[in-house]
């Protein structure tokens, strides 16, 4: 019995030695006044812990934070109101939760008691208090609302700290609340020292897609840990992520660099990575199947198909993207798809989308002037910059009952083809793939609708070749082929030469490459 008790005691001591960093700081910086020996006069900066408690640490005994007043070294006072918030049952529970999180980070070497630490948008300074309680003396918070002395007021997107200021930055659940997670990430990384650690908690990142977006946002850094932990106040699990800033970061404003660099150096290895990402393949496994057999009544089948479409935001959490962008290639009138479908029906998870309408036909340009939030590119999406002849077809067409024409692009070589109906205009075509690469990055969420009257057979291969395809998260593609006509049973449309099989091949090749493409009407 006795030796066993002794060895138990010895183990306890060893456990305490393991926590030596914490203990030293506790001794050094926390002024402990025993209940018999001191008093906590109102207005004095102290924190009363009502009952002895033990914070358990995995595999390392525990720290007893006994019946004691805890006092911080920096001298400034906490208002009685705040004091109350922390000593309330709920406040205490929250502080204890963060203490346990931080102590584990200390044990694992991500947080040192001597670290200069920052908490971003801590509620009432709870996280900062927890840091100080476990002995990280040099801790401060920044939030919209100040809560002295632990939290200063400031803009979290423009923090009043120099580059490379902190060893450790903690972001509680702010990433779930902000609309600009990527901008916040850049700012956090800016104030972080090289090799410093960022720790964040989030209720998102529950699926592969958002986890991947989050990791993309932290491209500055190395992911050192990702795990789920229990939340103090909800049954939902929290994800705790730890990133370490890599030493040689020259440019945190990665937009130009990141899109320029990998594409030019090695398009193929990038494509490989992009095409085999598990988060994309997972979505594709849940997507609606392609309609393999040519529909005999395409005007019905393809329109009906919209009911079966599995939109990406209905399958995955699209948080953690820098910008949300919708590109309508061949936009035609505002009401034809931007107004009637994208704005009304596409599930957006409350995100605000920037909209680009690409439409070469002048007939439609006027109305875009009055549409707020829509950027019109009055050109034709093409595979290089050049003038094109453009046929405005005014034949009545079932697809476009509003009586507006639709454009078919013809490259210069096709000039000689006799045009029997419709007026021919010269328009400016632009290199769509290059434009895409200079306009969006992998950190953006990009939805695209493409209805380009047959030009898809040129544009899509170009998107493959340039790697621009990897920038598209979700694609709604209308493929034009010699379909059966409603007017004239047994007759195929003479407008297009491609067959349904060629369309299916195009869709299949996109899906095989990880692109969530839908057959559009
Ligand atoms: C701080 O970092 C930002 C972003 O990385 C950079 O643009 C800025 O020039 C840096 N400022 C100083 C003073 O080095
Ligand atoms: C969108 O916002 C509304 C109100 O702000 C909220 O009730 C709803 O749950 C949000 N939806 C999503 C998907 O976040
Ligand atoms: C095409 O035109 C755009 C816009 O004028 C320009 O920025 C781009 O450099 C051009 N690309 C080529 C390959 O000439």
Coordinates of C-alpha atoms and ligand atoms in Angstrom, one line a residue:
X1 CA 0.0 0.0 0.0
X2 CA 2.5 2.5 1.1
X3 CA 5.0 2.2 -1.8
X4 CA 2.1 2.4 -4.2
X5 CA 0.9 5.6 -2.6
X6 CA 4.5 6.9 -2.7
X7 CA 4.9 6.2 -6.4
X8 CA 1.5 7.9 -7.0
X9 CA 2.9 10.9 -5.3
X10 CA 6.1 10.7 -7.3
X11 CA 4.0 10.5 -10.5
X12 CA 2.1 13.6 -9.4
X13 CA 5.3 15.4 -8.9
X14 CA 6.6 14.4 -12.3
X15 CA 3.4 15.6 -13.8
X16 CA 3.9 18.9 -12.2
X17 CA 7.4 19.1 -13.6
X18 CA 6.0 18.5 -17.0
X19 CA 3.9 21.6 -16.5
X20 CA 6.9 23.6 -15.2
X21 CA 6.4 26.3 -17.7
X22 CA 2.9 26.9 -16.5
X23 CA 3.8 26.6 -12.9
X24 CA 6.7 29.0 -13.0
X25 CA 4.5 31.6 -14.6
X26 CA 1.8 31.0 -12.1
X27 CA 4.2 31.6 -9.4
X28 CA 5.9 34.5 -11.1
X29 CA 3.0 36.5 -12.3
X30 CA 0.0 35.6 -10.3
X31 CA -0.3 37.1 -7.0
X32 CA -1.9 34.7 -4.8
X33 CA -3.5 35.9 -1.6
X34 CA -4.9 33.3 0.7
X35 CA -8.4 33.9 1.9
X36 CA -7.2 34.3 5.5
X37 CA -4.4 36.6 4.5
X38 CA -6.0 39.1 2.2
X39 CA -9.1 40.8 1.1
X40 CA -10.6 41.7 -2.2
X41 CA -11.6 45.3 -1.8
X42 CA -14.0 46.5 -4.4
X43 CA -12.2 48.3 -7.2
X44 CA -9.1 46.3 -6.6
X45 CA -8.1 44.2 -9.6
X46 CA -8.7 40.8 -8.5
X47 CA -10.5 37.7 -9.5
X48 CA -12.2 35.5 -7.0
X49 CA -12.4 31.8 -7.7
X50 CA -15.1 30.6 -5.5
X51 CA -14.2 26.9 -5.0
X52 CA -11.1 24.8 -5.5
X53 CA -11.0 23.4 -9.0
X54 CA -8.8 21.2 -11.0
X55 CA -8.4 21.7 -14.7
X56 CA -7.6 18.4 -16.1
X57 CA -5.0 18.1 -18.8
X58 CA -4.8 15.0 -20.9
X59 CA -2.1 12.8 -19.6
X60 CA -0.5 15.2 -17.3
X61 CA -2.1 15.4 -13.9
X62 CA -3.7 18.8 -13.2
X63 CA -3.2 22.2 -11.8
X64 CA -5.0 23.0 -8.7
X65 CA -6.2 26.5 -8.8
X66 CA -7.3 26.6 -5.2
X67 CA -9.4 28.8 -3.1
X68 CA -7.6 32.0 -3.9
X69 CA -7.7 35.4 -5.3
X70 CA -5.9 35.8 -8.5
X71 CA -4.3 39.1 -9.3
X72 CA -2.6 40.2 -12.5
X73 CA 0.6 42.1 -12.6
X74 CA -0.2 45.0 -14.9
X75 CA -1.9 47.0 -12.2
X76 CA -4.9 48.3 -14.0
X77 CA -8.3 47.8 -12.6
X78 CA -11.3 45.9 -13.8
X79 CA -14.7 47.4 -13.4
X80 CA -16.9 45.6 -11.0
X81 CA -19.3 44.9 -13.8
X82 CA -16.7 43.0 -15.8
X83 CA -15.6 41.3 -12.7
X84 CA -19.1 40.1 -12.3
X85 CA -19.3 38.8 -15.8
X86 CA -16.3 36.6 -15.3
X87 CA -17.4 35.3 -11.9
X88 CA -20.9 34.6 -13.1
X89 CA -21.4 30.9 -13.5
X90 CA -21.6 31.1 -17.3
X91 CA -18.6 33.5 -17.5
X92 CA -16.5 31.2 -15.2
X93 CA -17.4 28.2 -17.3
X94 CA -16.3 30.0 -20.5
X95 CA -13.0 31.1 -18.9
X96 CA -12.4 27.5 -17.7
X97 CA -13.1 26.2 -21.2
X98 CA -10.5 28.5 -22.7
X99 CA -8.0 27.8 -20.0
X100 CA -8.3 24.1 -20.8
X101 CA -7.8 24.8 -24.5
X102 CA -4.8 27.0 -23.9
X103 CA -3.2 24.6 -21.4
X104 CA -3.3 21.8 -23.9
X105 CA -1.7 24.1 -26.4
X106 CA 1.0 24.9 -23.9
X107 CA 1.6 21.2 -23.3
X108 CA 1.8 20.6 -27.0
X109 CA 4.3 23.4 -27.5
X110 CA 2.1 25.8 -29.5
X111 CA 1.8 28.4 -26.8
X112 CA 4.6 29.4 -24.4
X113 CA 4.0 31.3 -21.2
X114 CA 6.5 33.9 -22.4
X115 CA 4.6 34.3 -25.7
X116 CA 3.2 37.6 -26.8
X117 CA -0.4 36.7 -27.4
X118 CA -3.4 38.3 -29.1
X119 CA -7.0 37.3 -28.9
X120 CA -9.2 38.5 -31.8
X121 CA -12.7 39.6 -30.8
X122 CA -12.8 37.9 -27.4
X123 CA -16.2 38.0 -25.6
X124 CA -15.8 40.3 -22.5
X125 CA -12.1 39.4 -22.6
X126 CA -12.7 35.9 -21.5
X127 CA -10.0 34.3 -23.6
X128 CA -7.5 36.9 -22.5
X129 CA -8.4 36.3 -18.9
X130 CA -7.9 32.6 -19.5
X131 CA -4.5 33.2 -21.0
X132 CA -3.5 35.3 -18.0
X133 CA -4.8 32.8 -15.6
X134 CA -2.6 30.0 -17.0
X135 CA 0.3 32.3 -16.9
X136 CA 0.6 34.0 -20.3
X137 CA 1.1 37.4 -18.9
X138 CA 1.7 39.3 -22.2
X139 CA -1.8 38.8 -23.6
X140 CA -4.2 41.3 -25.0
X141 CA -7.4 41.3 -26.9
X142 CA -8.8 43.4 -29.7
X143 CA -12.5 43.8 -30.3
X144 CA -15.0 46.3 -31.6
X145 CA -15.9 47.0 -28.0
X146 CA -13.2 47.6 -25.5
X147 CA -13.2 45.9 -22.2
X148 CA -10.2 47.2 -20.2
X149 CA -7.7 46.3 -19.2
X150 CA -7.7 43.1 -21.2
X151 CA -9.3 44.1 -24.5
X152 CA -8.6 47.2 -26.5
X153 CA -11.0 48.7 -29.0
X154 CA -9.9 48.4 -32.6
X155 CA -10.7 47.4 -36.1
X156 CA -9.8 43.7 -36.4
X157 CA -9.2 44.1 -40.1
X158 CA -6.8 47.0 -39.6
X159 CA -5.1 46.2 -36.3
X160 CA -3.0 48.8 -34.6
X161 CA -0.1 46.4 -34.3
X162 CA 3.1 46.3 -36.4
X163 CA 4.0 43.4 -38.6
X164 CA 5.5 40.4 -36.8
X165 CA 4.2 41.4 -33.4
X166 CA 2.8 38.3 -31.8
X167 CA 3.9 34.8 -31.2
X168 CA 0.4 33.5 -30.8
X169 CA -3.0 34.6 -32.1
X170 CA -6.2 33.1 -30.9
X171 CA -9.4 33.6 -32.9
X172 CA -12.3 32.2 -30.9
X173 CA -15.4 31.9 -33.1
X174 CA -14.9 35.2 -35.0
X175 CA -14.3 33.2 -38.2
X176 CA -18.0 32.1 -38.0
X177 CA -19.2 35.6 -37.6
X178 CA -17.2 37.7 -40.0
X179 CA -18.2 38.2 -43.6
X180 CA -14.6 38.6 -44.6
X181 CA -12.7 35.6 -43.2
X182 CA -9.9 35.8 -45.8
X183 CA -9.2 39.5 -45.1
X184 CA -9.1 38.7 -41.4
X185 CA -6.8 35.8 -42.0
X186 CA -4.4 38.1 -43.9
X187 CA -4.4 40.6 -41.1
X188 CA -3.8 38.0 -38.4
X189 CA -1.0 36.6 -40.4
X190 CA 0.5 40.0 -40.8
X191 CA 0.8 40.7 -37.1
X192 CA 2.1 37.2 -36.4
X193 CA 5.8 36.5 -36.2
X194 CA 7.3 34.0 -38.5
X195 CA 6.9 30.5 -36.9
X196 CA 4.2 31.9 -34.7
X197 CA 0.9 30.0 -34.2
X198 CA -2.7 30.9 -35.1
X199 CA -5.4 28.9 -33.4
X200 CA -9.0 29.2 -34.4
X201 CA -12.2 27.6 -33.3
X202 CA -15.1 27.3 -35.7
X203 CA -18.5 25.5 -35.9
X204 CA -18.1 25.5 -39.7
X205 CA -15.5 23.4 -41.4
X206 CA -17.7 20.4 -40.6
X207 CA -17.4 19.1 -44.2
X208 CA -14.5 18.5 -46.5
X209 CA -15.3 21.4 -48.7
X210 CA -15.3 24.2 -46.1
X211 CA -12.3 22.6 -44.4
X212 CA -10.5 22.8 -47.7
X213 CA -11.5 26.4 -48.1
X214 CA -10.3 27.2 -44.7
X215 CA -6.9 25.6 -45.3
X216 CA -6.7 27.5 -48.6
X217 CA -7.2 30.7 -46.8
X218 CA -4.2 29.9 -44.6
X219 CA -1.9 29.2 -47.5
X220 CA 0.6 31.4 -45.7
X221 CA 0.9 28.7 -43.1
X222 CA 1.5 25.1 -42.3
X223 CA -1.5 23.3 -40.8
X224 CA -0.2 21.6 -37.6
X225 CA -3.4 20.4 -36.1
X226 CA -7.0 20.0 -36.8
X227 CA -9.4 18.3 -34.4
X228 CA -12.9 18.4 -33.1
X229 CA -13.5 19.4 -29.5
X230 CA -16.6 19.7 -27.4
X231 CA -18.2 23.1 -27.2
X232 CA -19.0 24.5 -23.7
X233 CA -22.4 25.8 -24.6
X234 CA -23.8 23.7 -27.5
X235 CA -24.0 20.1 -28.5
X236 CA -22.3 21.0 -31.8
X237 CA -18.7 20.1 -32.0
X238 CA -16.1 22.8 -32.5
X239 CA -13.2 22.4 -34.8
X240 CA -9.9 23.6 -33.5
X241 CA -7.3 24.4 -36.1
X242 CA -3.7 25.3 -35.4
X243 CA -1.6 26.9 -38.1
X244 CA 2.1 27.9 -38.0
X245 CA 3.3 30.8 -40.1
X246 CA 6.0 29.7 -42.4
X247 CA 9.3 31.5 -42.1
X248 CA 9.8 32.7 -45.6
X249 CA 6.7 34.6 -46.3
X250 CA 7.5 37.6 -48.5
X251 CA 4.2 38.6 -49.7
X252 CA 1.0 37.9 -47.8
X253 CA -1.1 39.7 -50.3
X254 CA -1.0 36.6 -52.4
X255 CA -3.6 37.4 -55.1
X256 CA -1.3 38.3 -57.9
X257 CA 1.5 36.0 -56.8
X258 CA -0.5 32.9 -56.2
X259 CA -2.4 32.9 -59.5
X260 CA 0.6 33.9 -61.5
X261 CA 3.2 31.7 -60.1
X262 CA 1.9 28.1 -60.1
X263 CA 0.1 28.4 -63.4
X264 CA 3.0 29.6 -65.3
X265 CA 5.5 27.3 -63.8
X266 CA 3.7 24.1 -64.0
X267 CA 0.1 24.0 -65.2
X268 CA 0.0 20.3 -65.3
X269 CA 1.0 19.6 -61.7
X270 CA -1.5 22.2 -60.6
X271 CA -4.2 20.6 -62.7
X272 CA -3.4 17.3 -61.3
X273 CA -3.8 18.6 -57.8
X274 CA -6.9 20.4 -58.6
X275 CA -8.5 17.5 -60.4
X276 CA -8.0 15.0 -57.7
X277 CA -9.0 16.9 -54.6
X278 CA -11.1 14.7 -52.4
X279 CA -13.4 17.6 -51.4
X280 CA -14.4 18.0 -55.1
X281 CA -14.7 14.3 -55.8
X282 CA -17.0 14.0 -52.8
X283 CA -19.3 16.6 -54.2
X284 CA -19.3 14.9 -57.6
X285 CA -20.4 11.6 -56.0
X286 CA -23.5 13.3 -54.6
X287 CA -24.3 15.3 -57.8
X288 CA -27.2 14.5 -60.0
X289 CA -26.2 12.0 -62.7
X290 CA -25.8 13.2 -66.3
X291 CA -28.6 12.3 -68.7
X292 CA -26.7 9.8 -70.8
X293 CA -29.3 9.1 -73.5
X294 CA -30.3 11.7 -75.9
X295 CA -33.7 13.0 -74.9
X296 CA -36.3 12.7 -77.6
X297 CA -38.0 15.8 -76.3
X298 CA -35.1 17.9 -75.2
X299 CA -37.3 21.0 -74.7
X300 CA -39.1 19.0 -71.9
X301 CA -36.3 16.8 -70.5
X302 CA -33.6 19.4 -70.2
X303 CA -36.0 21.9 -68.6
X304 CA -37.3 19.3 -66.1
X305 CA -33.7 18.4 -65.2
X306 CA -33.4 21.6 -63.2
X307 CA -35.5 20.0 -60.4
X308 CA -32.8 17.3 -60.0
X309 CA -29.9 19.7 -59.9
X310 CA -27.8 19.4 -56.7
X311 CA -26.5 22.9 -56.1
X312 CA -23.1 23.0 -54.5
X313 CA -24.3 25.2 -51.6
X314 CA -27.0 22.6 -50.8
X315 CA -24.3 20.0 -50.4
X316 CA -21.5 21.8 -48.7
X317 CA -20.7 24.8 -46.4
X318 CA -19.3 27.6 -48.6
X319 CA -17.9 29.6 -45.7
X320 CA -14.2 30.7 -45.7
X321 CA -14.1 32.1 -49.2
X322 CA -12.6 35.5 -50.0
X323 CA -15.2 36.6 -52.5
X324 CA -18.4 35.1 -53.9
X325 CA -18.7 35.5 -57.6
X326 CA -21.2 34.7 -60.3
X327 CA -20.2 34.9 -63.9
X328 CA -22.8 34.7 -66.6
X329 CA -21.2 33.9 -69.9
X330 CA -23.7 34.7 -72.6
X331 CA -25.9 36.6 -70.2
X332 CA -28.4 37.9 -72.7
X333 CA -31.1 39.9 -71.0
X334 CA -30.9 40.5 -67.3
X335 CA -34.1 38.6 -66.7
X336 CA -33.1 35.6 -68.7
X337 CA -30.9 34.1 -66.0
X338 CA -29.3 36.6 -63.6
X339 CA -32.6 38.0 -62.4
X340 CA -34.9 35.1 -62.8
X341 CA -32.6 32.3 -61.7
X342 CA -29.4 33.3 -60.0
X343 CA -30.7 36.1 -57.8
X344 CA -33.9 34.3 -56.9
X345 CA -33.1 30.6 -56.8
X346 CA -29.5 29.8 -56.5
X347 CA -28.8 29.0 -52.8
X348 CA -26.3 31.5 -51.5
X349 CA -26.0 30.8 -47.8
X350 CA -26.5 34.4 -47.1
X351 CA -23.4 35.4 -49.0
X352 CA -23.3 38.5 -51.2
X353 CA -22.2 37.7 -54.7
X354 CA -20.4 39.9 -57.2
X355 CA -22.0 39.4 -60.6
X356 CA -20.3 39.6 -64.0
X357 CA -22.4 39.5 -67.1
X358 CA -20.6 38.8 -70.3
X359 CA -22.7 39.6 -73.3
X360 CA -21.6 40.9 -76.7
X361 CA -24.9 41.7 -78.2
X362 CA -25.5 45.5 -77.9
X363 CA -29.3 44.9 -77.8
X364 CA -28.9 43.9 -74.2
X365 CA -26.4 46.4 -73.0
X366 CA -28.7 49.3 -72.1
X367 CA -30.6 47.5 -69.3
X368 CA -27.5 46.5 -67.5
X369 CA -26.7 50.2 -66.9
X370 CA -29.5 50.3 -64.3
X371 CA -28.7 47.0 -62.6
X372 CA -26.8 47.5 -59.4
X373 CA -24.2 45.1 -58.5
X374 CA -23.8 43.7 -62.0
X375 CA -20.6 44.3 -64.0
X376 CA -21.2 44.1 -67.7
X377 CA -18.4 43.0 -70.0
X378 CA -19.8 44.0 -73.4
X379 CA -17.6 41.5 -75.3
X380 CA -17.7 38.0 -76.5
X381 CA -15.9 35.3 -74.4
X382 CA -13.4 33.8 -76.8
X383 CA -10.1 32.0 -76.8
X384 CA -7.9 35.0 -77.7
X385 CA -8.2 38.7 -78.2
X386 CA -9.5 39.3 -81.6
X387 CA -12.4 40.8 -83.6
X388 CA -15.1 38.3 -84.5
X389 CA -18.0 38.3 -86.7
X390 CA -21.2 37.9 -84.7
X391 CA -24.5 36.8 -86.1
X392 CA -27.5 38.3 -84.5
X393 CA -30.2 35.9 -85.3
X394 CA -33.7 37.3 -85.2
X395 CA -35.4 34.2 -86.1
X396 CA -38.2 33.4 -83.7
X397 CA -37.0 30.8 -81.3
X398 CA -38.8 28.9 -78.6
X399 CA -35.9 29.2 -76.3
X400 CA -36.0 32.9 -76.3
X401 CA -39.5 33.9 -76.5
X402 CA -39.0 37.4 -75.5
X403 CA -38.1 38.0 -79.1
X404 CA -34.5 39.0 -78.6
X405 CA -31.9 37.6 -80.8
X406 CA -29.1 35.4 -79.8
X407 CA -25.6 35.5 -80.8
X408 CA -23.4 33.0 -82.5
X409 CA -19.8 33.7 -82.6
X410 CA -17.9 33.0 -85.8
X411 CA -14.1 33.3 -85.9
X412 CA -12.7 35.2 -88.8
X413 CA -12.1 32.0 -90.8
X414 CA -15.9 31.5 -90.9
X415 CA -16.4 34.8 -92.6
X416 CA -16.8 33.1 -95.9
X417 CA -19.7 31.0 -94.7
X418 CA -22.9 32.4 -96.2
X419 CA -25.2 33.9 -93.7
X420 CA -28.7 33.4 -94.8
X421 CA -30.6 34.9 -91.9
X422 CA -29.6 37.5 -89.4
X423 CA -27.3 40.5 -89.4
X424 CA -23.6 40.2 -89.1
X425 CA -21.7 42.5 -86.7
X426 CA -18.1 42.8 -85.8
X427 CA -17.5 42.5 -82.1
X428 CA -14.5 42.2 -79.8
X429 CA -13.7 38.8 -78.5
X430 CA -11.4 38.4 -75.5
X431 CA -9.3 35.7 -74.0
X432 CA -11.9 34.4 -71.5
X433 CA -9.6 32.0 -69.7
X434 CA -6.9 34.6 -69.2
X435 CA -9.5 37.1 -68.0
X436 CA -10.8 34.6 -65.5
X437 CA -7.3 33.9 -64.1
X438 CA -6.7 37.6 -63.7
X439 CA -10.1 38.2 -62.1
X440 CA -10.6 35.5 -59.5
X441 CA -8.4 33.2 -57.4
X442 CA -8.8 29.8 -55.8
X443 CA -9.8 31.5 -52.6
X444 CA -12.9 32.8 -54.3
X445 CA -16.2 30.9 -54.7
X446 CA -16.9 31.0 -58.4
X447 CA -20.2 30.0 -60.0
X448 CA -20.5 30.2 -63.7
X449 CA -23.3 29.8 -66.2
X450 CA -22.2 29.4 -69.8
X451 CA -24.5 29.6 -72.7
X452 CA -22.4 30.5 -75.7
X453 CA -24.2 29.0 -78.7
X454 CA -21.7 26.3 -79.5
X455 CA -18.5 28.2 -78.6
X456 CA -18.3 26.0 -75.5
X457 CA -16.5 23.4 -77.6
X458 CA -13.7 26.0 -77.9
X459 CA -13.9 27.7 -74.6
X460 CA -13.9 24.6 -72.4
X461 CA -10.7 23.1 -73.9
X462 CA -9.0 26.4 -73.4
X463 CA -10.1 26.5 -69.8
X464 CA -8.5 23.0 -69.4
X465 CA -5.3 24.0 -71.1
X466 CA -4.7 27.2 -69.1
X467 CA -5.7 25.7 -65.8
X468 CA -8.4 28.3 -65.4
X469 CA -10.9 25.5 -65.0
X470 CA -9.6 25.0 -61.4
X471 CA -11.0 28.4 -60.5
X472 CA -14.6 27.3 -61.2
X473 CA -16.4 25.8 -58.2
X474 CA -19.7 25.1 -60.0
X475 CA -20.6 25.3 -63.7
X476 CA -24.0 25.4 -65.4
X477 CA -23.3 24.6 -69.0
X478 CA -25.7 24.6 -71.9
X479 CA -24.3 22.4 -74.6
X480 CA -25.5 23.0 -78.1
X481 CA -26.0 20.1 -80.4
X482 CA -28.2 19.1 -83.3
X483 CA -31.2 18.4 -81.1
X484 CA -34.6 17.1 -82.1
X485 CA -36.9 19.9 -82.9
X486 CA -40.3 20.5 -81.4
X487 CA -41.7 22.1 -84.5
X488 CA -40.8 19.4 -86.9
X489 CA -40.9 15.8 -85.7
X490 CA -38.0 13.7 -86.8
X491 CA -35.9 16.7 -87.8
X492 CA -32.8 17.8 -86.1
X493 CA -31.8 21.4 -85.6
X494 CA -29.6 22.5 -88.5
X495 CA -28.0 25.2 -86.4
X496 CA -25.3 23.0 -84.7
X497 CA -23.2 20.2 -85.9
X498 CA -22.2 18.6 -82.6
X499 CA -24.0 15.5 -81.5
X500 CA -25.5 14.7 -78.1
X501 CA -22.7 12.2 -77.6
X502 CA -20.1 14.9 -78.0
X503 CA -22.0 17.0 -75.4
X504 CA -22.0 14.1 -73.0
X505 CA -18.3 13.6 -73.6
X506 CA -17.7 17.3 -72.8
X507 CA -19.7 17.0 -69.5
X508 CA -18.0 13.8 -68.6
X509 CA -14.5 15.1 -69.1
X510 CA -15.4 18.1 -66.9
X511 CA -16.7 15.9 -64.1
X512 CA -13.8 13.5 -64.4
X513 CA -11.6 16.5 -63.8
X514 CA -13.4 17.4 -60.6
X515 CA -15.6 20.2 -62.0
X516 CA -19.1 20.1 -60.6
X517 CA -20.9 20.7 -63.9
X518 CA -24.6 20.6 -64.5
X519 CA -26.5 20.1 -67.7
X520 CA -28.4 23.4 -68.3
X521 CA -31.3 24.1 -70.5
Ligands
LIG1 C1 3.6 44.9 -43.2 O1 3.0 43.8 -44.0 C2 2.2 44.2 -45.0 C3 1.5 42.9 -45.6 O2 2.4 41.9 -45.6 C4 3.0 44.9 -46.1 O3 2.2 45.3 -47.1 C5 3.6 46.1 -45.4 O4 4.5 46.8 -46.3 C6 4.4 45.7 -44.2 N1 4.8 46.9 -43.5 C7 6.1 47.1 -43.1 C8 6.3 48.3 -42.3 O5 6.9 46.3 -43.3
LIG2 C1 -29.3 33.7 -43.3 O1 -29.7 34.8 -42.5 C2 -30.9 34.7 -41.8 C3 -31.2 36.0 -41.1 O2 -30.1 36.8 -40.9 C4 -30.9 33.5 -40.8 O3 -32.1 33.3 -40.2 C5 -30.5 32.3 -41.6 O4 -30.4 31.2 -40.8 C6 -29.2 32.5 -42.4 N1 -29.1 31.3 -43.3 C7 -27.9 30.7 -43.4 C8 -27.8 29.6 -44.4 O5 -26.9 31.1 -42.8
LIG3 C1 -6.3 40.8 -74.2 O1 -7.0 42.0 -73.9 C2 -6.9 42.4 -72.5 C3 -7.8 43.6 -72.3 O2 -7.5 44.6 -73.2 C4 -5.5 42.6 -72.1 O3 -5.4 42.9 -70.7 C5 -4.7 41.3 -72.3 O4 -3.3 41.5 -72.1 C6 -4.8 40.9 -73.8 N1 -4.2 39.6 -73.9 C7 -3.4 39.3 -74.9 C8 -2.9 37.9 -74.9 O5 -3.1 40.1 -75.8

